[in-house]
Short mmCIF file of N, CA and C in Angstrom, two decimals:
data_model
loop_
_atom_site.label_atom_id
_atom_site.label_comp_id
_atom_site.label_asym_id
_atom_site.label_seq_id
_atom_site.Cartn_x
_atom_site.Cartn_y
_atom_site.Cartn_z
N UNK R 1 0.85 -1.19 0.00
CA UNK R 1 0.00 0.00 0.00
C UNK R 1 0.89 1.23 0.00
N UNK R 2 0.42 2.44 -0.37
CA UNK R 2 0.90 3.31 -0.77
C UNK R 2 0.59 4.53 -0.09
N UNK R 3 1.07 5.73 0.61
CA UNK R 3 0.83 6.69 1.59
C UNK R 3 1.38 7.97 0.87
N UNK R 4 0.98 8.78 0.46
CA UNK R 4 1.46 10.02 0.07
C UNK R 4 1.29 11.22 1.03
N UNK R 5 2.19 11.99 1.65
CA UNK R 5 1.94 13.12 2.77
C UNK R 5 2.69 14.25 2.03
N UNK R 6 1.71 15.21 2.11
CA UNK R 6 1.91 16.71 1.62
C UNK R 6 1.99 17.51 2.55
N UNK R 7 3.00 18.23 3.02
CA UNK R 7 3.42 19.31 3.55
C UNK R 7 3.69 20.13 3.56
N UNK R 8 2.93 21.69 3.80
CA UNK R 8 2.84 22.71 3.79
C UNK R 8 2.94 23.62 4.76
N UNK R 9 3.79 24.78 4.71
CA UNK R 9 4.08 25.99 5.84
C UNK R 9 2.21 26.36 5.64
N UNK R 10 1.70 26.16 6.83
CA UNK R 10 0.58 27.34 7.11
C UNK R 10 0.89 28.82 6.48
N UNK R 11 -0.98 28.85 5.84
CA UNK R 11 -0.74 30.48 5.22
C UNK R 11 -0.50 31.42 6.22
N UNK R 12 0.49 32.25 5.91
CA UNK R 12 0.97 33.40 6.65
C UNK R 12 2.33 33.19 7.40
N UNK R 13 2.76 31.71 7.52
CA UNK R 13 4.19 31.48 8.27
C UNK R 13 5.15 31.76 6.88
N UNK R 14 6.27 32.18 7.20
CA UNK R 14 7.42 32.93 5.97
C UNK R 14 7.40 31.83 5.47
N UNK R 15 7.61 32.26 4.54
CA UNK R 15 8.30 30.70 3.30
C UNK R 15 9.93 31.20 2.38
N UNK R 16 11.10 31.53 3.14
CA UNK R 16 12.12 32.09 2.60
C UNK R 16 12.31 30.96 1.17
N UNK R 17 11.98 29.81 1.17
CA UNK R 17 12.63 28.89 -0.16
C UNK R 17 11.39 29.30 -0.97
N UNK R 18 10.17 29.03 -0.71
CA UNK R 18 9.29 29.98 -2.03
C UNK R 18 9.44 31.40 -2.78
N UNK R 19 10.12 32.12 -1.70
CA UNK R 19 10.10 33.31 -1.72
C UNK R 19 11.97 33.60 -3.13
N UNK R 20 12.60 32.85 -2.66
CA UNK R 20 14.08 32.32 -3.22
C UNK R 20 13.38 31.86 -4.60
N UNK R 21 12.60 30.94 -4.89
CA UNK R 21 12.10 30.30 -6.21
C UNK R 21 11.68 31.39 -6.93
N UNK R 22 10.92 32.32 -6.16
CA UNK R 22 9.94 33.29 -7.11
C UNK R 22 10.90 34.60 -7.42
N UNK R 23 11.94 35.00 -6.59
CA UNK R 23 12.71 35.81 -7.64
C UNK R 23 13.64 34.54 -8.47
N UNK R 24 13.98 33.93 -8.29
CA UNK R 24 14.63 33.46 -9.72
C UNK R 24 14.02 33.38 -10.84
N UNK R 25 12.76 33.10 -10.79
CA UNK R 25 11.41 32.70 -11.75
C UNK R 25 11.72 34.32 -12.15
N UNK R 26 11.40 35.02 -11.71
CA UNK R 26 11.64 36.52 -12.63
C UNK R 26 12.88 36.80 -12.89
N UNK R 27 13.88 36.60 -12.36
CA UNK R 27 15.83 36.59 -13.32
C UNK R 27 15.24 35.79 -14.22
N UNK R 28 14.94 34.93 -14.09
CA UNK R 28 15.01 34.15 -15.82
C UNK R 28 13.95 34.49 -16.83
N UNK R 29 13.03 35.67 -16.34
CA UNK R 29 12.45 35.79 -16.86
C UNK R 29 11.16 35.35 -17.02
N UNK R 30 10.64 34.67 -16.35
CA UNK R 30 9.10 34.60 -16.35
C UNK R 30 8.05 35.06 -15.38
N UNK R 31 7.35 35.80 -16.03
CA UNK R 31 6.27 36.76 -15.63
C UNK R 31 5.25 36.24 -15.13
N UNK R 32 4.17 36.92 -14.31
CA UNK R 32 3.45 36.42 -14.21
C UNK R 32 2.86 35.74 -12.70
N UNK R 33 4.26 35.35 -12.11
CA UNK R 33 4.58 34.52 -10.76
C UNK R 33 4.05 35.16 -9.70
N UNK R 34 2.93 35.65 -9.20
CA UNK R 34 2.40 36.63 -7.91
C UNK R 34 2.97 35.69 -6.57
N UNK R 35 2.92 34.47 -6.79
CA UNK R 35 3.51 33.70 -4.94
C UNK R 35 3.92 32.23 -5.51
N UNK R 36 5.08 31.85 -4.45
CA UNK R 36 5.31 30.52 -4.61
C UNK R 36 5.14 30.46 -2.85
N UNK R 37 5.39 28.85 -2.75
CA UNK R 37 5.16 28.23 -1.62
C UNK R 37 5.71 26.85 -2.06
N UNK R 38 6.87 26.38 -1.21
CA UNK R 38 7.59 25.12 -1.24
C UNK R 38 7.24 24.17 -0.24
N UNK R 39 6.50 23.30 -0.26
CA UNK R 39 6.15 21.86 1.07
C UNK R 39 7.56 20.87 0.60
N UNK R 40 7.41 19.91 1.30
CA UNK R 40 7.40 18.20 1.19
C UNK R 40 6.51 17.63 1.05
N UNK R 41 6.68 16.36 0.05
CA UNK R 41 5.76 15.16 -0.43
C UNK R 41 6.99 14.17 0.13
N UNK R 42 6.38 13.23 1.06
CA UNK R 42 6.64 12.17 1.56
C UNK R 42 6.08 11.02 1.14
N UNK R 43 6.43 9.89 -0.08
CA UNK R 43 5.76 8.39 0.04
C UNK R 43 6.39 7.51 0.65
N UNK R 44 5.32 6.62 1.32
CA UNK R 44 5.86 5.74 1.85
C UNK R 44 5.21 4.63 1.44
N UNK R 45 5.75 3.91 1.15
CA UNK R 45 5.53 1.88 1.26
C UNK R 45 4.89 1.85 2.22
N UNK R 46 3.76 0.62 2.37
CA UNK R 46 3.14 0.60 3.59
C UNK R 46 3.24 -0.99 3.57
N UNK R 47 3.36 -1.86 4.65
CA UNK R 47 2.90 -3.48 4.25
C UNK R 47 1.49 -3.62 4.23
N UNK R 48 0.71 -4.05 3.40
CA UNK R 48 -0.67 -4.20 2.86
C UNK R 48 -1.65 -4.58 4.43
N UNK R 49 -2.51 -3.82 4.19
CA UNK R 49 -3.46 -4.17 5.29
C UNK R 49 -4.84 -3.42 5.43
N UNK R 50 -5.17 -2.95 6.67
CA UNK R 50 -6.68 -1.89 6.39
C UNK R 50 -6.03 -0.69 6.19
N UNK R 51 -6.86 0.21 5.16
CA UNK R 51 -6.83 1.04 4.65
C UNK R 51 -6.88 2.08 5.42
N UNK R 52 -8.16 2.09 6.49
CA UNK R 52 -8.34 3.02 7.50
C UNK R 52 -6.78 3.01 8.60
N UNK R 53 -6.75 1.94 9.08
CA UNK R 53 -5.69 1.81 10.15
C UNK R 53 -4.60 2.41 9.50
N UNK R 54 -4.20 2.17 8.06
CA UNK R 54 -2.81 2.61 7.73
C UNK R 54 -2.75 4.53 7.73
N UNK R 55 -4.29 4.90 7.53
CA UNK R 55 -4.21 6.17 7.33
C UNK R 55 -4.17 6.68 8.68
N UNK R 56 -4.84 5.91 9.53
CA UNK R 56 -4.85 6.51 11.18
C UNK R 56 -2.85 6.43 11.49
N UNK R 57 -2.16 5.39 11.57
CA UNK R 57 -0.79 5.65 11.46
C UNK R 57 0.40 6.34 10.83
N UNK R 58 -0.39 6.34 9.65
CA UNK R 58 0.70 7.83 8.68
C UNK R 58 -0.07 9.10 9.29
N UNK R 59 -1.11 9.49 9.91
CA UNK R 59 -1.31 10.36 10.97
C UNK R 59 -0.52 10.53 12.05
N UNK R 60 -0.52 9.33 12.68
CA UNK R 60 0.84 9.46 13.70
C UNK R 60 1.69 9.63 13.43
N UNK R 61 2.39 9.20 11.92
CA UNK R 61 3.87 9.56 11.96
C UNK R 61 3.68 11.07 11.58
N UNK R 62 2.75 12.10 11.01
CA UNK R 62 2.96 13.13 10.83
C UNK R 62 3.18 13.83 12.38
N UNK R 63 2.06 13.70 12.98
CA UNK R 63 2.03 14.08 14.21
C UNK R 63 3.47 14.11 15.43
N UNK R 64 3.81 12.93 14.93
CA UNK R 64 4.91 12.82 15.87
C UNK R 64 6.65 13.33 15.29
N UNK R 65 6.76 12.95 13.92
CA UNK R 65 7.72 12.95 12.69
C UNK R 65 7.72 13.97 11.37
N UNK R 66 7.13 13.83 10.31
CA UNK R 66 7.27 14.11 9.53
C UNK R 66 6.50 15.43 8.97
N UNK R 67 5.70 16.15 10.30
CA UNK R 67 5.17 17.34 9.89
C UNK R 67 5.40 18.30 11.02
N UNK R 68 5.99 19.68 11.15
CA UNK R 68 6.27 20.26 12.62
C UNK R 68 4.51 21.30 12.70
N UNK R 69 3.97 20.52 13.70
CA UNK R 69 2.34 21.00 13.40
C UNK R 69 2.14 22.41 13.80
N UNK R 70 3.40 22.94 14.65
CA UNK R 70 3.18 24.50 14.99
C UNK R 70 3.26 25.52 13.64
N UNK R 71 3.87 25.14 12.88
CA UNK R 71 4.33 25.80 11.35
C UNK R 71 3.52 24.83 10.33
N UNK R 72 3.68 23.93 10.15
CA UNK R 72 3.06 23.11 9.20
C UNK R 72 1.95 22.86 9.17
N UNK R 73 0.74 22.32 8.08
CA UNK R 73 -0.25 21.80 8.02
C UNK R 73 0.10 20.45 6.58
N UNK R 74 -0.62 19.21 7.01
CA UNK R 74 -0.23 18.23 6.17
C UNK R 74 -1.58 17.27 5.70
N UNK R 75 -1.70 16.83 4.78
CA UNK R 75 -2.66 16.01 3.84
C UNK R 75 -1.87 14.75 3.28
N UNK R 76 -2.81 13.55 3.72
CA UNK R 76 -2.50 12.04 3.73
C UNK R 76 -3.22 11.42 2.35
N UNK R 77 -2.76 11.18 1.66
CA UNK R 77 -3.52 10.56 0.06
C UNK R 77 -3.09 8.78 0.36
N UNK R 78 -4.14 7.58 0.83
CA UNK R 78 -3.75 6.52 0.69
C UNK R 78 -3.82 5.95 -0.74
N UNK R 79 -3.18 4.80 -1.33
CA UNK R 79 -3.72 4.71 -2.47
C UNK R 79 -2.94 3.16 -2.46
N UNK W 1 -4.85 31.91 -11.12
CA UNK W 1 -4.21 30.29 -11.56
C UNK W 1 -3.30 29.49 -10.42
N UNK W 2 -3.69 28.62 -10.66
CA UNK W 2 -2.73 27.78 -9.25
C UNK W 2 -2.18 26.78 -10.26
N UNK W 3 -0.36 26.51 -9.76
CA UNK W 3 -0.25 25.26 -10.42
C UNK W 3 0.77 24.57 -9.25
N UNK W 4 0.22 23.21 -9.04
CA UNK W 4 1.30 22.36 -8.58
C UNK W 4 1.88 21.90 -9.14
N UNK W 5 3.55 21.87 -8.20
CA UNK W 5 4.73 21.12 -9.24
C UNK W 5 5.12 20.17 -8.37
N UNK W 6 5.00 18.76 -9.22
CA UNK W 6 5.47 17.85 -8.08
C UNK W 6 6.75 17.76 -8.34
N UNK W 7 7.97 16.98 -7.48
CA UNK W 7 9.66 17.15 -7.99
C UNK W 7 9.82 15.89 -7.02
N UNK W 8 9.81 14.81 -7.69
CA UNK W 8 10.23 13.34 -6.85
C UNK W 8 11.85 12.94 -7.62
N UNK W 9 12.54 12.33 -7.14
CA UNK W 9 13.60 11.60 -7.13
C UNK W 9 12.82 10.24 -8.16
N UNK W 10 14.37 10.24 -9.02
CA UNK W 10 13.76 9.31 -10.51
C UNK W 10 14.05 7.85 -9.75
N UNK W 11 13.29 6.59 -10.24
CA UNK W 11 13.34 5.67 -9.51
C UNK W 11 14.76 4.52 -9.90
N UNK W 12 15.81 4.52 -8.67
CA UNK W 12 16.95 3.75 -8.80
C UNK W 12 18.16 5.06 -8.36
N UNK W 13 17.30 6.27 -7.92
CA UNK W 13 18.52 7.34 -7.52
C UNK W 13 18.57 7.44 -6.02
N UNK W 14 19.65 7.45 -5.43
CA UNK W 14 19.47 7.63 -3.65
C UNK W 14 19.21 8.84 -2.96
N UNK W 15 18.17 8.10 -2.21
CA UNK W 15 17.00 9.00 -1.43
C UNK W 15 17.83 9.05 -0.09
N UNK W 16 18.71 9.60 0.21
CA UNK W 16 19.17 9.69 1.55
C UNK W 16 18.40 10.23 2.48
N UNK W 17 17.42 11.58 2.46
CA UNK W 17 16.70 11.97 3.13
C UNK W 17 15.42 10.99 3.53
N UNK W 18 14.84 10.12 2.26
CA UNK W 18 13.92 9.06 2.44
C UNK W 18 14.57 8.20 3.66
N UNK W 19 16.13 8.02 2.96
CA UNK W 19 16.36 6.86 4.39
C UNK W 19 15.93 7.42 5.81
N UNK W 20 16.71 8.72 5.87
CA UNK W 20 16.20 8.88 6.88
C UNK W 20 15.59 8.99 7.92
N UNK W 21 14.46 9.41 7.05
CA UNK W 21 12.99 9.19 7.58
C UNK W 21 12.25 7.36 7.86
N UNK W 22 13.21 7.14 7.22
CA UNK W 22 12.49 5.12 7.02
C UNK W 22 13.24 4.75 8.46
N UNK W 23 14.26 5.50 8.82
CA UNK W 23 14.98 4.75 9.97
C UNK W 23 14.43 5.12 10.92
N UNK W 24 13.88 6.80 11.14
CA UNK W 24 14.01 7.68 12.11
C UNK W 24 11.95 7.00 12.68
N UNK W 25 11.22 7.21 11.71
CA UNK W 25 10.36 5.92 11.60
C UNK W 25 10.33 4.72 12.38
N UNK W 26 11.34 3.77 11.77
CA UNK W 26 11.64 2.59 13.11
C UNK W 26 12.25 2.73 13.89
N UNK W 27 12.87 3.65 14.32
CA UNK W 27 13.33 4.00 15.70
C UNK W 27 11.94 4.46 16.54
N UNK W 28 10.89 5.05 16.21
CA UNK W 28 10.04 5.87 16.87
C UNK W 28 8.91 4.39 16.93
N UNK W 29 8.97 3.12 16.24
CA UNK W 29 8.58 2.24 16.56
C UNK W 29 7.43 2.04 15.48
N UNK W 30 7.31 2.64 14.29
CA UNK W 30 6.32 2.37 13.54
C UNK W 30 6.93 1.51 12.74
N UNK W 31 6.06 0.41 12.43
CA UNK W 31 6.58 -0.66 11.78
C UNK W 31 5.72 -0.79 10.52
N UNK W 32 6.16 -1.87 9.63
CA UNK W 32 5.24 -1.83 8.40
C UNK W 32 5.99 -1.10 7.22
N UNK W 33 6.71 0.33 7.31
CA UNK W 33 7.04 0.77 6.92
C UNK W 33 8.18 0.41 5.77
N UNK W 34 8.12 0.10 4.40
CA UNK W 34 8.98 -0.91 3.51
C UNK W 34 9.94 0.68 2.60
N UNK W 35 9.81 1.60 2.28
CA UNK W 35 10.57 2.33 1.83
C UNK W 35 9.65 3.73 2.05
N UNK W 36 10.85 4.43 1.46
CA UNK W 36 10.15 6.14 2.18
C UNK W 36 11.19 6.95 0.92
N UNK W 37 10.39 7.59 -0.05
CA UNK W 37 10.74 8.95 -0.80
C UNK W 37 10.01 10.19 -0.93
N UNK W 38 11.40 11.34 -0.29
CA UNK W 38 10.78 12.48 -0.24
C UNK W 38 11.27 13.18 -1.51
N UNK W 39 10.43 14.01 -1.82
CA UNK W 39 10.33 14.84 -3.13
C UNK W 39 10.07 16.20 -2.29
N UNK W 40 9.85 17.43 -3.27
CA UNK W 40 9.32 18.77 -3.35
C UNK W 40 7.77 19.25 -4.30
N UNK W 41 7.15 19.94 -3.37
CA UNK W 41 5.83 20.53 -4.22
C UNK W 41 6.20 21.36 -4.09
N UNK W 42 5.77 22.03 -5.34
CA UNK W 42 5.94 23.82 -4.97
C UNK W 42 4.28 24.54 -5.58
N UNK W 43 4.08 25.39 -4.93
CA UNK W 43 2.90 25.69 -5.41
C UNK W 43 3.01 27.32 -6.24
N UNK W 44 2.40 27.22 -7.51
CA UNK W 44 2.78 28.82 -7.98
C UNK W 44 1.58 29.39 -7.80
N UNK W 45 1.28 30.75 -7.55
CA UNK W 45 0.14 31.41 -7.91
C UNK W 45 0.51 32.06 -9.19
N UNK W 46 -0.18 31.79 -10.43
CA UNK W 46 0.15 32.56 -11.66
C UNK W 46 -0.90 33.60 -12.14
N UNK W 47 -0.66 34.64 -13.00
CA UNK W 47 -1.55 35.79 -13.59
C UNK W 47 -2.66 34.42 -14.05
N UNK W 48 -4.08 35.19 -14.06
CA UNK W 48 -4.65 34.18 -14.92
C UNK W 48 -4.81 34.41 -16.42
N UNK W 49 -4.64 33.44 -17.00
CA UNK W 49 -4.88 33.63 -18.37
C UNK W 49 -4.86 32.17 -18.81
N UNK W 50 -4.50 31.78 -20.37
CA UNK W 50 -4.82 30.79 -20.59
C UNK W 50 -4.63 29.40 -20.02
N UNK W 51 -4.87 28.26 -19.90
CA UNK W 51 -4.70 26.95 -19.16
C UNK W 51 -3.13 26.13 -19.50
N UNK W 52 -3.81 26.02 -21.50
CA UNK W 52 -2.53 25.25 -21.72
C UNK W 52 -1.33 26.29 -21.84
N UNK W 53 -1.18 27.50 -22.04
CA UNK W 53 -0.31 28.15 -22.35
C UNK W 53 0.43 28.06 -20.75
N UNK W 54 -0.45 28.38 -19.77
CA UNK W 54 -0.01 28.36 -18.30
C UNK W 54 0.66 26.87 -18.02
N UNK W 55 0.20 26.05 -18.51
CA UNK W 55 1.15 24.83 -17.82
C UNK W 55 2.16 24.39 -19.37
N UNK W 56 2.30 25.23 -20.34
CA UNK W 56 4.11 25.48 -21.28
C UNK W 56 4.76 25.83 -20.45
N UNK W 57 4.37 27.18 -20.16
CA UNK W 57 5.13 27.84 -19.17
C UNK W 57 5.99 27.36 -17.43
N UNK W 58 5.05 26.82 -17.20
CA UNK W 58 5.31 25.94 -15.85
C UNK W 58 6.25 25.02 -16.07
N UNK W 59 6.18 23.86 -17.65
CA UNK W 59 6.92 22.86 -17.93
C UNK W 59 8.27 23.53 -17.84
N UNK W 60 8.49 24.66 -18.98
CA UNK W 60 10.00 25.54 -18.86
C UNK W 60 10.28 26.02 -17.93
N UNK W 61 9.94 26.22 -16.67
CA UNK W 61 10.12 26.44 -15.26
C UNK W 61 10.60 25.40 -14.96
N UNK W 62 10.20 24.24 -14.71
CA UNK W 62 10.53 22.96 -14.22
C UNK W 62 11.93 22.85 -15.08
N UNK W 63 11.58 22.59 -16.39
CA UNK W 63 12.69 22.71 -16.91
C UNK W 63 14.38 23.15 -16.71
N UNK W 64 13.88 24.84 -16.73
CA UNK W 64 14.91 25.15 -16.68
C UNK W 64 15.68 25.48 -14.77
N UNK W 65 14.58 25.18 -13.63
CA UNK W 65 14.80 25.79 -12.73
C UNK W 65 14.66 24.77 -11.15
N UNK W 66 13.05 24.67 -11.53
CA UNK W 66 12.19 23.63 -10.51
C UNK W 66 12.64 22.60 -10.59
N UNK W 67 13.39 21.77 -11.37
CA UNK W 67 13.97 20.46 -11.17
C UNK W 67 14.98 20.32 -12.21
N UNK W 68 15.83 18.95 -11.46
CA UNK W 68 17.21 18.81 -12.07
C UNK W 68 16.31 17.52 -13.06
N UNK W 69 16.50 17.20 -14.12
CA UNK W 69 15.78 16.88 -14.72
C UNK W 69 16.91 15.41 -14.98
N UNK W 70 18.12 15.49 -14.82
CA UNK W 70 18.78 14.14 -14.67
C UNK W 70 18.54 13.72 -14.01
N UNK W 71 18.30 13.74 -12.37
CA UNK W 71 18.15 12.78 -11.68
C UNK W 71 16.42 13.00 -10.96
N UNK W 72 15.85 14.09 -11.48
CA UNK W 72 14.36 14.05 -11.01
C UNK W 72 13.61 14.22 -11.93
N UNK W 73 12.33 13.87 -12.05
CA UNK W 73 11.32 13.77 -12.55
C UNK W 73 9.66 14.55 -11.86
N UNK W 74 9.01 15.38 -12.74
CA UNK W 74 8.28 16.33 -12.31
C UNK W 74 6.64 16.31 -12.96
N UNK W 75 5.88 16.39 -12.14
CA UNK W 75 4.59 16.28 -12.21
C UNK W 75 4.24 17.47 -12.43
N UNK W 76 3.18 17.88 -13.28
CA UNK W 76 2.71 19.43 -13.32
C UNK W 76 0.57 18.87 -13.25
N UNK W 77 0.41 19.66 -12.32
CA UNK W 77 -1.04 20.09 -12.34
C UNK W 77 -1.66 21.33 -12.09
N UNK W 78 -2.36 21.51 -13.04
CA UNK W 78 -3.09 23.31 -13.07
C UNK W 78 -4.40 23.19 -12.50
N UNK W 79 -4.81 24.19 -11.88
CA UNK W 79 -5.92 24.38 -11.06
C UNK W 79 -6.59 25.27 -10.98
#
């Protein structure tokens, strides 16, 4: 089974690496760019089992690991 | 216009940061866990205007900027 976690700075916490992407995007020339915003995508392998339970545990690992919940907000895609 | 850019690691290249997380994972006692790759989203806010012209544009971003295109591989979705 398959776990996809998306991670995102909450709107309004700085985002200095979006902010880094979006002037380069205009040095090179492309217009247009009003905001970037850079997360993590985390997949993970899962060993096959319930669907629900695996999503209740890649919850925990955000919670505990892979998302800092004071700055971050994160979204679990099982598949 | 919103576009996501996904930016994963091409498959057979080393994910050192994945390891990380796969170990740091079974150390914290979650088990099950068979491999772990982290990638980058980036999210653009663009002028609005046309769809397909907006995700050319995005591709030559990726292209030339958003990803190393030897060793990663990049998802584009417009929104």
């Amino acid at each position: 089974m398959k776990a996809v976690v998306h991670v995102m700075l909450k709107p309004g916490v700085l985002d200095p690496q979006g902010e880094a992407v979006r002037h380069a995007l205009g040095a090179l020339g492309f217009g247009g760019v009003e905001g970037v915003r850079q997360g993590k995508v985390i997949e993970l392998d899962l060993a096959d089992g319930d669907t629900a339970e695996a999503e209740a545990q890649v919850r925990r690992m955000c919670e505990k690991l892979l998302a800092n919940t004071v700055i971050e907000s994160y979204r679990i895609e099982i598949a």
